[in-house]
Amino acid sequence: MAEVEESLRGQAEIWQNMFGFAASMALKCAVELRIADIINSHGRPLTLSQITADITDSPSPDISYLKRIMRLLVHKNIFSAHHPSDGGETLYGLTHSSKWIFRDSTTPSMASFVLLENHPVMLNPWHILSQCVKDGGVAFDKVNGGEFWDFVANNPSFDKLFTNGMSCTSDVVMGAFLPAYKNELVSIGSLVDVGGRIGAAVYEIVKSHPHIKGINFDLPHVVALAPDYEGVTHVGGSMFASIPKADAVFMKWIMHDWADEDCIKILKNCKKAIPEKKGKVIILDIVLESSEGDGMFGEPRLAFDLVMLAHNAGGKERTEKEWKKLLNEGGFPRFKIINIPSMLSLIEVYPE
């Protein structure tokens, strides 16, 4: 009997994983329709008819269609469902997960990142992973006709989607980083955010510690679109050529985009940019657990490693052992990993 049960469980797991995309697509649908925002704006659980009444640009929404989508999202704990004992309409409410997909809120949200990662441009590479195993190469390049960063630069609408996605994850990560690192920031006079896009992250640092001179450093065409932030200077350039000098270098979710040899070039430029004795590099990135898949963020971290595999040449998430080797080869023999309440870890790196 045990063998039969194990076999049946194995079959169920294949079914579950085979249709894993359904939850992702249902989540995207909820974000696009702003369902969490609609419920939140009323301050109470709503029926499907009340929800659809607030969906814009929809003169005749299909309630039965939405009902089936919401059933899966309730199962996934994205929303809650209360079935009145009197047989009235089901009331759909918010959960701890719902607040992370608000689009009309000032609180940190992952909504824009959901839309980015589930865009066809990002999803198409996943269909040829087996081909890449056989033939090598980068899946994104094969299906989209060029490298990821070139595609972003040459497609303004996708560039905007990418920037919005990165900005929302920045809000989420900075919300964990700033409280955890606030005391250490006191001793920093200037800080350069390498690959900072439009400068949202470094502005959050400067806003919380106004004594810091903030530098947002990214490609010229990226910083050209950056808004003015008090206390932040935008500088265009390439991190593979040189990095503006500062007391500290800040890199959030940069290193995982690049192969080891590219990261070593970046790290060597970081070392040239900071003071020899008191300078440091602050890295926010994933550190894979040695027992893969453990912890609250274990599975998403492993999944993100495959995102890097599908989208970037050489991009990957790294274990602590791999980080140690990489940092040492980049000229930083000493580092400290600090756990923060985030999918990312804080890696503090010293030149000696």
Short mmCIF file of C-alpha atoms in Angstrom, two decimals:
data_model
loop_
_atom_site.label_atom_id
_atom_site.label_comp_id
_atom_site.label_asym_id
_atom_site.label_seq_id
_atom_site.Cartn_x
_atom_site.Cartn_y
_atom_site.Cartn_z
CA MET A 1 0.00 0.00 0.00
CA ALA A 2 2.84 2.39 0.83
CA GLU A 3 4.36 1.81 -2.60
CA VAL A 4 1.04 2.53 -4.30
CA GLU A 5 0.59 5.71 -2.26
CA GLU A 6 4.10 6.90 -3.10
CA SER A 7 3.48 6.25 -6.79
CA LEU A 8 0.21 8.16 -6.65
CA ARG A 9 1.91 11.05 -4.85
CA GLY A 10 4.56 11.12 -7.54
CA GLN A 11 1.87 11.29 -10.22
CA ALA A 12 0.16 14.17 -8.37
CA GLU A 13 3.45 16.08 -8.17
CA ILE A 14 3.93 15.76 -11.93
CA TRP A 15 0.41 17.10 -12.51
CA GLN A 16 1.07 19.98 -10.13
CA ASN A 17 4.37 20.95 -11.72
CA MET A 18 3.08 20.48 -15.26
CA PHE A 19 0.39 23.07 -14.62
CA GLY A 20 2.54 25.36 -12.50
CA PHE A 21 2.19 28.04 -15.16
CA ALA A 22 -1.56 28.29 -14.44
CA ALA A 23 -0.96 29.96 -11.07
CA SER A 24 1.52 32.37 -12.63
CA MET A 25 -0.93 33.34 -15.38
CA ALA A 26 -3.81 33.70 -12.92
CA LEU A 27 -1.62 35.95 -10.79
CA LYS A 28 -0.77 38.07 -13.83
CA CYS A 29 -4.47 38.33 -14.62
CA ALA A 30 -5.23 39.55 -11.09
CA VAL A 31 -2.51 42.21 -11.37
CA GLU A 32 -3.71 43.39 -14.79
CA LEU A 33 -7.30 43.66 -13.54
CA ARG A 34 -6.16 45.36 -10.29
CA ILE A 35 -8.32 42.99 -8.25
CA ALA A 36 -6.34 43.48 -5.02
CA ASP A 37 -6.60 47.26 -5.45
CA ILE A 38 -10.35 47.09 -6.04
CA ILE A 39 -10.94 45.08 -2.86
CA ASN A 40 -8.57 47.31 -0.91
CA SER A 41 -10.28 50.50 -2.11
CA HIS A 42 -13.57 49.32 -0.58
CA GLY A 43 -11.93 48.33 2.70
CA ARG A 44 -13.90 45.08 2.92
CA PRO A 45 -14.36 41.76 1.10
CA LEU A 46 -16.39 41.95 -2.11
CA THR A 47 -18.53 39.69 -4.25
CA LEU A 48 -17.48 38.96 -7.82
CA SER A 49 -20.19 41.23 -9.17
CA GLN A 50 -18.89 44.06 -6.97
CA ILE A 51 -15.32 43.43 -8.14
CA THR A 52 -16.22 43.35 -11.83
CA ALA A 53 -18.26 46.56 -11.45
CA ASP A 54 -14.97 48.34 -10.72
CA ILE A 55 -12.95 46.81 -13.56
CA THR A 56 -12.33 49.68 -15.96
CA ASP A 57 -12.81 49.48 -19.75
CA SER A 58 -15.12 46.49 -19.38
CA PRO A 59 -18.78 47.11 -20.26
CA SER A 60 -19.75 43.44 -19.89
CA PRO A 61 -17.23 41.45 -17.79
CA ASP A 62 -17.60 37.68 -17.66
CA ILE A 63 -18.15 36.92 -13.96
CA SER A 64 -18.10 33.13 -14.45
CA TYR A 65 -14.67 33.45 -16.11
CA LEU A 66 -13.29 35.43 -13.18
CA LYS A 67 -14.86 33.03 -10.68
CA ARG A 68 -12.76 30.15 -11.92
CA ILE A 69 -9.58 32.22 -11.90
CA MET A 70 -10.28 33.41 -8.35
CA ARG A 71 -10.86 29.82 -7.22
CA LEU A 72 -7.24 28.97 -8.01
CA LEU A 73 -5.93 32.22 -6.51
CA VAL A 74 -7.83 31.49 -3.30
CA HIS A 75 -6.29 28.02 -3.25
CA LYS A 76 -2.89 29.69 -3.62
CA ASN A 77 -3.70 32.08 -0.74
CA ILE A 78 -3.46 35.17 -2.94
CA PHE A 79 -7.03 35.99 -1.90
CA SER A 80 -9.43 34.67 0.72
CA ALA A 81 -12.98 33.46 0.18
CA HIS A 82 -15.85 33.51 2.66
CA HIS A 83 -19.01 31.57 1.87
CA PRO A 84 -21.98 33.02 3.80
CA SER A 85 -24.06 30.45 5.70
CA ASP A 86 -27.24 31.93 4.29
CA GLY A 87 -26.21 30.90 0.79
CA GLY A 88 -25.36 34.40 -0.34
CA GLU A 89 -22.60 35.28 -2.82
CA THR A 90 -19.02 34.39 -1.91
CA LEU A 91 -17.01 37.31 -0.52
CA TYR A 92 -13.42 37.66 -1.67
CA GLY A 93 -10.93 39.38 0.62
CA LEU A 94 -7.24 40.18 0.94
CA THR A 95 -4.51 38.03 2.46
CA HIS A 96 -0.91 38.68 3.49
CA SER A 97 0.01 37.93 -0.12
CA SER A 98 -2.51 40.34 -1.65
CA LYS A 99 -0.74 43.48 -0.47
CA TRP A 100 2.30 42.54 -2.58
CA ILE A 101 0.33 42.95 -5.82
CA PHE A 102 -1.21 46.39 -5.19
CA ARG A 103 -0.71 48.76 -8.12
CA ASP A 104 -2.34 51.86 -6.64
CA SER A 105 -0.56 51.98 -3.30
CA THR A 106 2.47 53.73 -1.86
CA THR A 107 3.56 50.55 -0.07
CA PRO A 108 6.16 48.26 -1.68
CA SER A 109 4.61 46.02 -4.33
CA MET A 110 5.74 43.28 -6.69
CA ALA A 111 3.00 43.93 -9.25
CA SER A 112 5.26 45.44 -11.93
CA PHE A 113 7.70 42.56 -11.55
CA VAL A 114 4.87 40.06 -12.01
CA LEU A 115 3.99 41.79 -15.30
CA LEU A 116 7.63 41.82 -16.41
CA GLU A 117 8.44 38.20 -15.68
CA ASN A 118 5.22 36.99 -17.30
CA HIS A 119 5.63 39.05 -20.46
CA PRO A 120 5.91 36.93 -23.66
CA VAL A 121 9.43 38.26 -24.31
CA MET A 122 10.51 36.82 -20.94
CA LEU A 123 8.51 33.61 -21.22
CA ASN A 124 9.40 32.51 -24.76
CA PRO A 125 13.00 31.49 -23.86
CA TRP A 126 11.70 28.90 -21.39
CA HIS A 127 10.30 26.83 -24.25
CA ILE A 128 13.75 25.97 -25.63
CA LEU A 129 15.70 25.03 -22.49
CA SER A 130 16.10 21.47 -23.76
CA GLN A 131 17.50 22.79 -27.06
CA CYS A 132 20.05 24.83 -25.11
CA VAL A 133 21.04 21.76 -23.10
CA LYS A 134 21.75 19.98 -26.40
CA ASP A 135 23.32 22.82 -28.36
CA GLY A 136 24.44 25.41 -25.80
CA GLY A 137 23.79 29.10 -26.18
CA VAL A 138 21.42 31.48 -24.41
CA ALA A 139 17.69 30.83 -24.75
CA PHE A 140 16.75 34.52 -24.74
CA ASP A 141 19.18 35.28 -27.57
CA LYS A 142 17.87 32.40 -29.67
CA VAL A 143 14.18 33.34 -29.51
CA ASN A 144 14.47 37.15 -29.39
CA GLY A 145 17.24 37.65 -31.93
CA GLY A 146 19.82 39.24 -29.67
CA GLU A 147 21.23 39.64 -26.15
CA PHE A 148 18.95 40.70 -23.32
CA TRP A 149 20.59 44.07 -22.64
CA ASP A 150 20.63 44.98 -26.34
CA PHE A 151 16.95 44.05 -26.56
CA VAL A 152 16.14 46.31 -23.60
CA ALA A 153 18.10 49.20 -25.11
CA ASN A 154 16.47 48.85 -28.54
CA ASN A 155 12.85 48.42 -27.42
CA PRO A 156 11.60 51.49 -25.52
CA SER A 157 8.27 49.98 -24.44
CA PHE A 158 10.00 46.89 -23.03
CA ASP A 159 12.68 49.11 -21.47
CA LYS A 160 9.90 50.92 -19.60
CA LEU A 161 8.41 47.61 -18.47
CA PHE A 162 11.84 46.45 -17.31
CA THR A 163 12.53 49.71 -15.47
CA ASN A 164 9.16 49.52 -13.71
CA GLY A 165 9.82 45.93 -12.73
CA MET A 166 13.26 46.74 -11.36
CA SER A 167 11.93 49.78 -9.50
CA CYS A 168 9.27 47.78 -7.71
CA THR A 169 11.74 45.10 -6.61
CA SER A 170 14.03 47.90 -5.48
CA ASP A 171 11.29 49.21 -3.19
CA VAL A 172 10.77 45.73 -1.76
CA VAL A 173 14.46 45.02 -1.18
CA MET A 174 15.31 48.49 0.13
CA GLY A 175 12.50 48.13 2.66
CA ALA A 176 14.44 45.19 4.12
CA PHE A 177 17.95 46.62 3.62
CA LEU A 178 17.62 50.08 5.16
CA PRO A 179 16.42 49.05 8.65
CA ALA A 180 19.01 46.26 8.80
CA TYR A 181 21.93 48.46 7.69
CA LYS A 182 21.00 51.91 9.01
CA ASN A 183 23.78 52.09 11.62
CA GLU A 184 26.51 51.11 9.15
CA LEU A 185 25.43 53.83 6.70
CA VAL A 186 26.23 56.52 9.27
CA SER A 187 29.98 56.25 8.61
CA ILE A 188 29.66 56.47 4.81
CA GLY A 189 30.15 59.90 3.25
CA SER A 190 29.57 59.01 -0.38
CA LEU A 191 28.05 56.02 -2.11
CA VAL A 192 27.79 55.02 -5.78
CA ASP A 193 24.98 52.72 -6.88
CA VAL A 194 26.36 50.70 -9.79
CA GLY A 195 23.65 49.71 -12.24
CA GLY A 196 21.14 51.83 -10.36
CA ARG A 197 18.81 52.43 -13.35
CA ILE A 198 16.86 55.63 -12.60
CA GLY A 199 18.33 56.08 -9.10
CA ALA A 200 15.41 55.04 -6.91
CA ALA A 201 17.50 52.85 -4.59
CA VAL A 202 20.32 55.33 -3.92
CA TYR A 203 17.73 58.04 -3.35
CA GLU A 204 16.14 55.93 -0.61
CA ILE A 205 19.56 55.65 1.03
CA VAL A 206 20.24 59.38 0.77
CA LYS A 207 16.73 60.23 1.96
CA SER A 208 17.25 58.18 5.12
CA HIS A 209 20.85 59.41 5.57
CA PRO A 210 21.02 62.95 4.10
CA HIS A 211 24.73 63.31 4.89
CA ILE A 212 25.55 60.75 2.16
CA LYS A 213 26.48 62.04 -1.28
CA GLY A 214 24.67 59.69 -3.64
CA ILE A 215 25.82 58.78 -7.15
CA ASN A 216 23.55 56.85 -9.49
CA PHE A 217 25.72 55.13 -12.11
CA ASP A 218 24.33 53.35 -15.17
CA LEU A 219 24.53 53.36 -18.95
CA PRO A 220 24.16 56.85 -20.49
CA HIS A 221 20.84 56.10 -22.20
CA VAL A 222 19.44 54.82 -18.89
CA VAL A 223 20.44 57.73 -16.65
CA ALA A 224 19.28 60.16 -19.36
CA LEU A 225 15.73 59.24 -18.34
CA ALA A 226 16.35 59.43 -14.58
CA PRO A 227 14.42 62.07 -12.61
CA ASP A 228 16.15 64.63 -10.41
CA TYR A 229 16.60 63.45 -6.83
CA GLU A 230 17.84 65.73 -4.09
CA GLY A 231 21.30 64.59 -2.98
CA VAL A 232 21.81 62.28 -5.97
CA THR A 233 24.02 62.84 -9.01
CA HIS A 234 23.42 60.79 -12.14
CA VAL A 235 26.52 59.61 -13.99
CA GLY A 236 26.56 57.69 -17.27
CA GLY A 237 29.19 55.13 -18.14
CA SER A 238 30.08 51.43 -18.14
CA MET A 239 30.95 49.47 -15.02
CA PHE A 240 33.30 47.39 -17.18
CA ALA A 241 35.40 50.50 -17.92
CA SER A 242 35.45 52.43 -14.62
CA ILE A 243 33.26 53.31 -11.66
CA PRO A 244 32.96 56.78 -10.04
CA LYS A 245 34.96 57.11 -6.82
CA ALA A 246 33.10 56.96 -3.51
CA ASP A 247 33.50 55.70 0.06
CA ALA A 248 31.33 52.70 -0.79
CA VAL A 249 29.98 50.92 -3.84
CA PHE A 250 26.42 49.60 -3.74
CA MET A 251 25.26 46.86 -6.13
CA LYS A 252 21.74 45.47 -5.92
CA TRP A 253 20.97 42.43 -8.07
CA ILE A 254 23.81 43.21 -10.50
CA MET A 255 26.34 40.41 -10.12
CA HIS A 256 23.86 37.62 -10.82
CA ASP A 257 23.41 38.94 -14.36
CA TRP A 258 27.00 38.21 -15.33
CA ALA A 259 29.47 35.37 -15.73
CA ASP A 260 32.35 35.05 -13.29
CA GLU A 261 34.90 36.70 -15.60
CA ASP A 262 32.62 39.72 -16.05
CA CYS A 263 31.97 39.97 -12.31
CA ILE A 264 35.71 39.92 -11.64
CA LYS A 265 36.14 42.91 -13.99
CA ILE A 266 33.37 44.76 -12.15
CA LEU A 267 34.88 43.94 -8.75
CA LYS A 268 38.33 45.13 -9.79
CA ASN A 269 36.80 48.43 -10.90
CA CYS A 270 34.96 48.62 -7.58
CA LYS A 271 38.28 48.22 -5.78
CA LYS A 272 39.75 51.13 -7.74
CA ALA A 273 36.74 53.29 -6.89
CA ILE A 274 36.86 53.01 -3.09
CA PRO A 275 39.45 54.02 -0.46
CA GLU A 276 42.14 51.39 -0.02
CA LYS A 277 41.66 50.85 3.71
CA LYS A 278 38.18 52.01 4.76
CA GLY A 279 36.24 51.46 1.57
CA LYS A 280 33.75 48.68 1.06
CA VAL A 281 31.35 47.17 -1.44
CA ILE A 282 27.76 46.49 -0.41
CA ILE A 283 26.17 43.73 -2.48
CA LEU A 284 22.51 42.75 -2.36
CA ASP A 285 22.10 39.47 -4.17
CA ILE A 286 20.92 35.90 -3.74
CA VAL A 287 23.04 33.44 -1.78
CA LEU A 288 21.91 29.89 -2.50
CA GLU A 289 21.74 27.61 0.51
CA SER A 290 24.09 24.62 0.56
CA SER A 291 21.03 22.41 1.08
CA GLU A 292 19.22 23.63 -2.01
CA GLY A 293 15.58 24.55 -1.63
CA ASP A 294 15.63 25.09 2.13
CA GLY A 295 14.02 28.06 3.83
CA MET A 296 11.13 30.38 3.01
CA PHE A 297 12.78 31.65 -0.18
CA GLY A 298 14.57 28.43 -1.12
CA GLU A 299 12.48 27.47 -4.14
CA PRO A 300 12.19 31.03 -5.57
CA ARG A 301 15.98 31.36 -5.35
CA LEU A 302 16.46 28.15 -7.32
CA ALA A 303 13.86 29.33 -9.84
CA PHE A 304 15.66 32.65 -10.21
CA ASP A 305 18.84 30.79 -11.07
CA LEU A 306 16.94 29.34 -14.04
CA VAL A 307 15.73 32.83 -14.96
CA MET A 308 19.38 33.82 -15.22
CA LEU A 309 20.14 30.68 -17.21
CA ALA A 310 17.34 31.40 -19.69
CA HIS A 311 17.98 35.13 -20.11
CA ASN A 312 21.66 35.96 -19.69
CA ALA A 313 24.97 34.62 -20.96
CA GLY A 314 26.74 33.41 -17.83
CA GLY A 315 24.25 34.88 -15.37
CA LYS A 316 23.61 32.73 -12.30
CA GLU A 317 22.84 32.67 -8.60
CA ARG A 318 25.73 31.61 -6.38
CA THR A 319 26.34 29.64 -3.21
CA GLU A 320 28.46 31.11 -0.41
CA LYS A 321 31.40 29.01 -1.62
CA GLU A 322 31.02 30.43 -5.14
CA TRP A 323 30.75 33.98 -3.79
CA LYS A 324 33.94 33.49 -1.78
CA LYS A 325 35.88 32.35 -4.85
CA LEU A 326 34.49 35.15 -7.00
CA LEU A 327 35.19 37.90 -4.47
CA ASN A 328 38.70 36.66 -3.80
CA GLU A 329 39.54 36.65 -7.51
CA GLY A 330 38.09 40.15 -7.79
CA GLY A 331 40.47 41.46 -5.12
CA PHE A 332 38.28 41.17 -2.03
CA PRO A 333 39.59 38.47 0.30
CA ARG A 334 37.29 39.40 3.18
CA PHE A 335 33.50 39.49 3.23
CA LYS A 336 30.55 39.03 5.56
CA ILE A 337 27.07 37.74 4.70
CA ILE A 338 24.26 39.39 6.66
CA ASN A 339 20.80 37.87 6.51
CA ILE A 340 17.98 40.36 6.01
CA PRO A 341 14.22 39.70 5.70
CA SER A 342 14.34 39.36 1.93
CA MET A 343 14.95 36.87 -0.86
CA LEU A 344 18.31 38.63 -1.23
CA SER A 345 21.18 38.60 1.23
CA LEU A 346 23.48 41.47 2.18
CA ILE A 347 27.12 40.78 1.37
CA GLU A 348 29.54 43.29 2.86
CA VAL A 349 32.89 43.15 1.05
CA TYR A 350 36.25 44.62 2.10
CA PRO A 351 39.43 45.15 0.07
CA GLU A 352 41.71 43.85 2.82
#
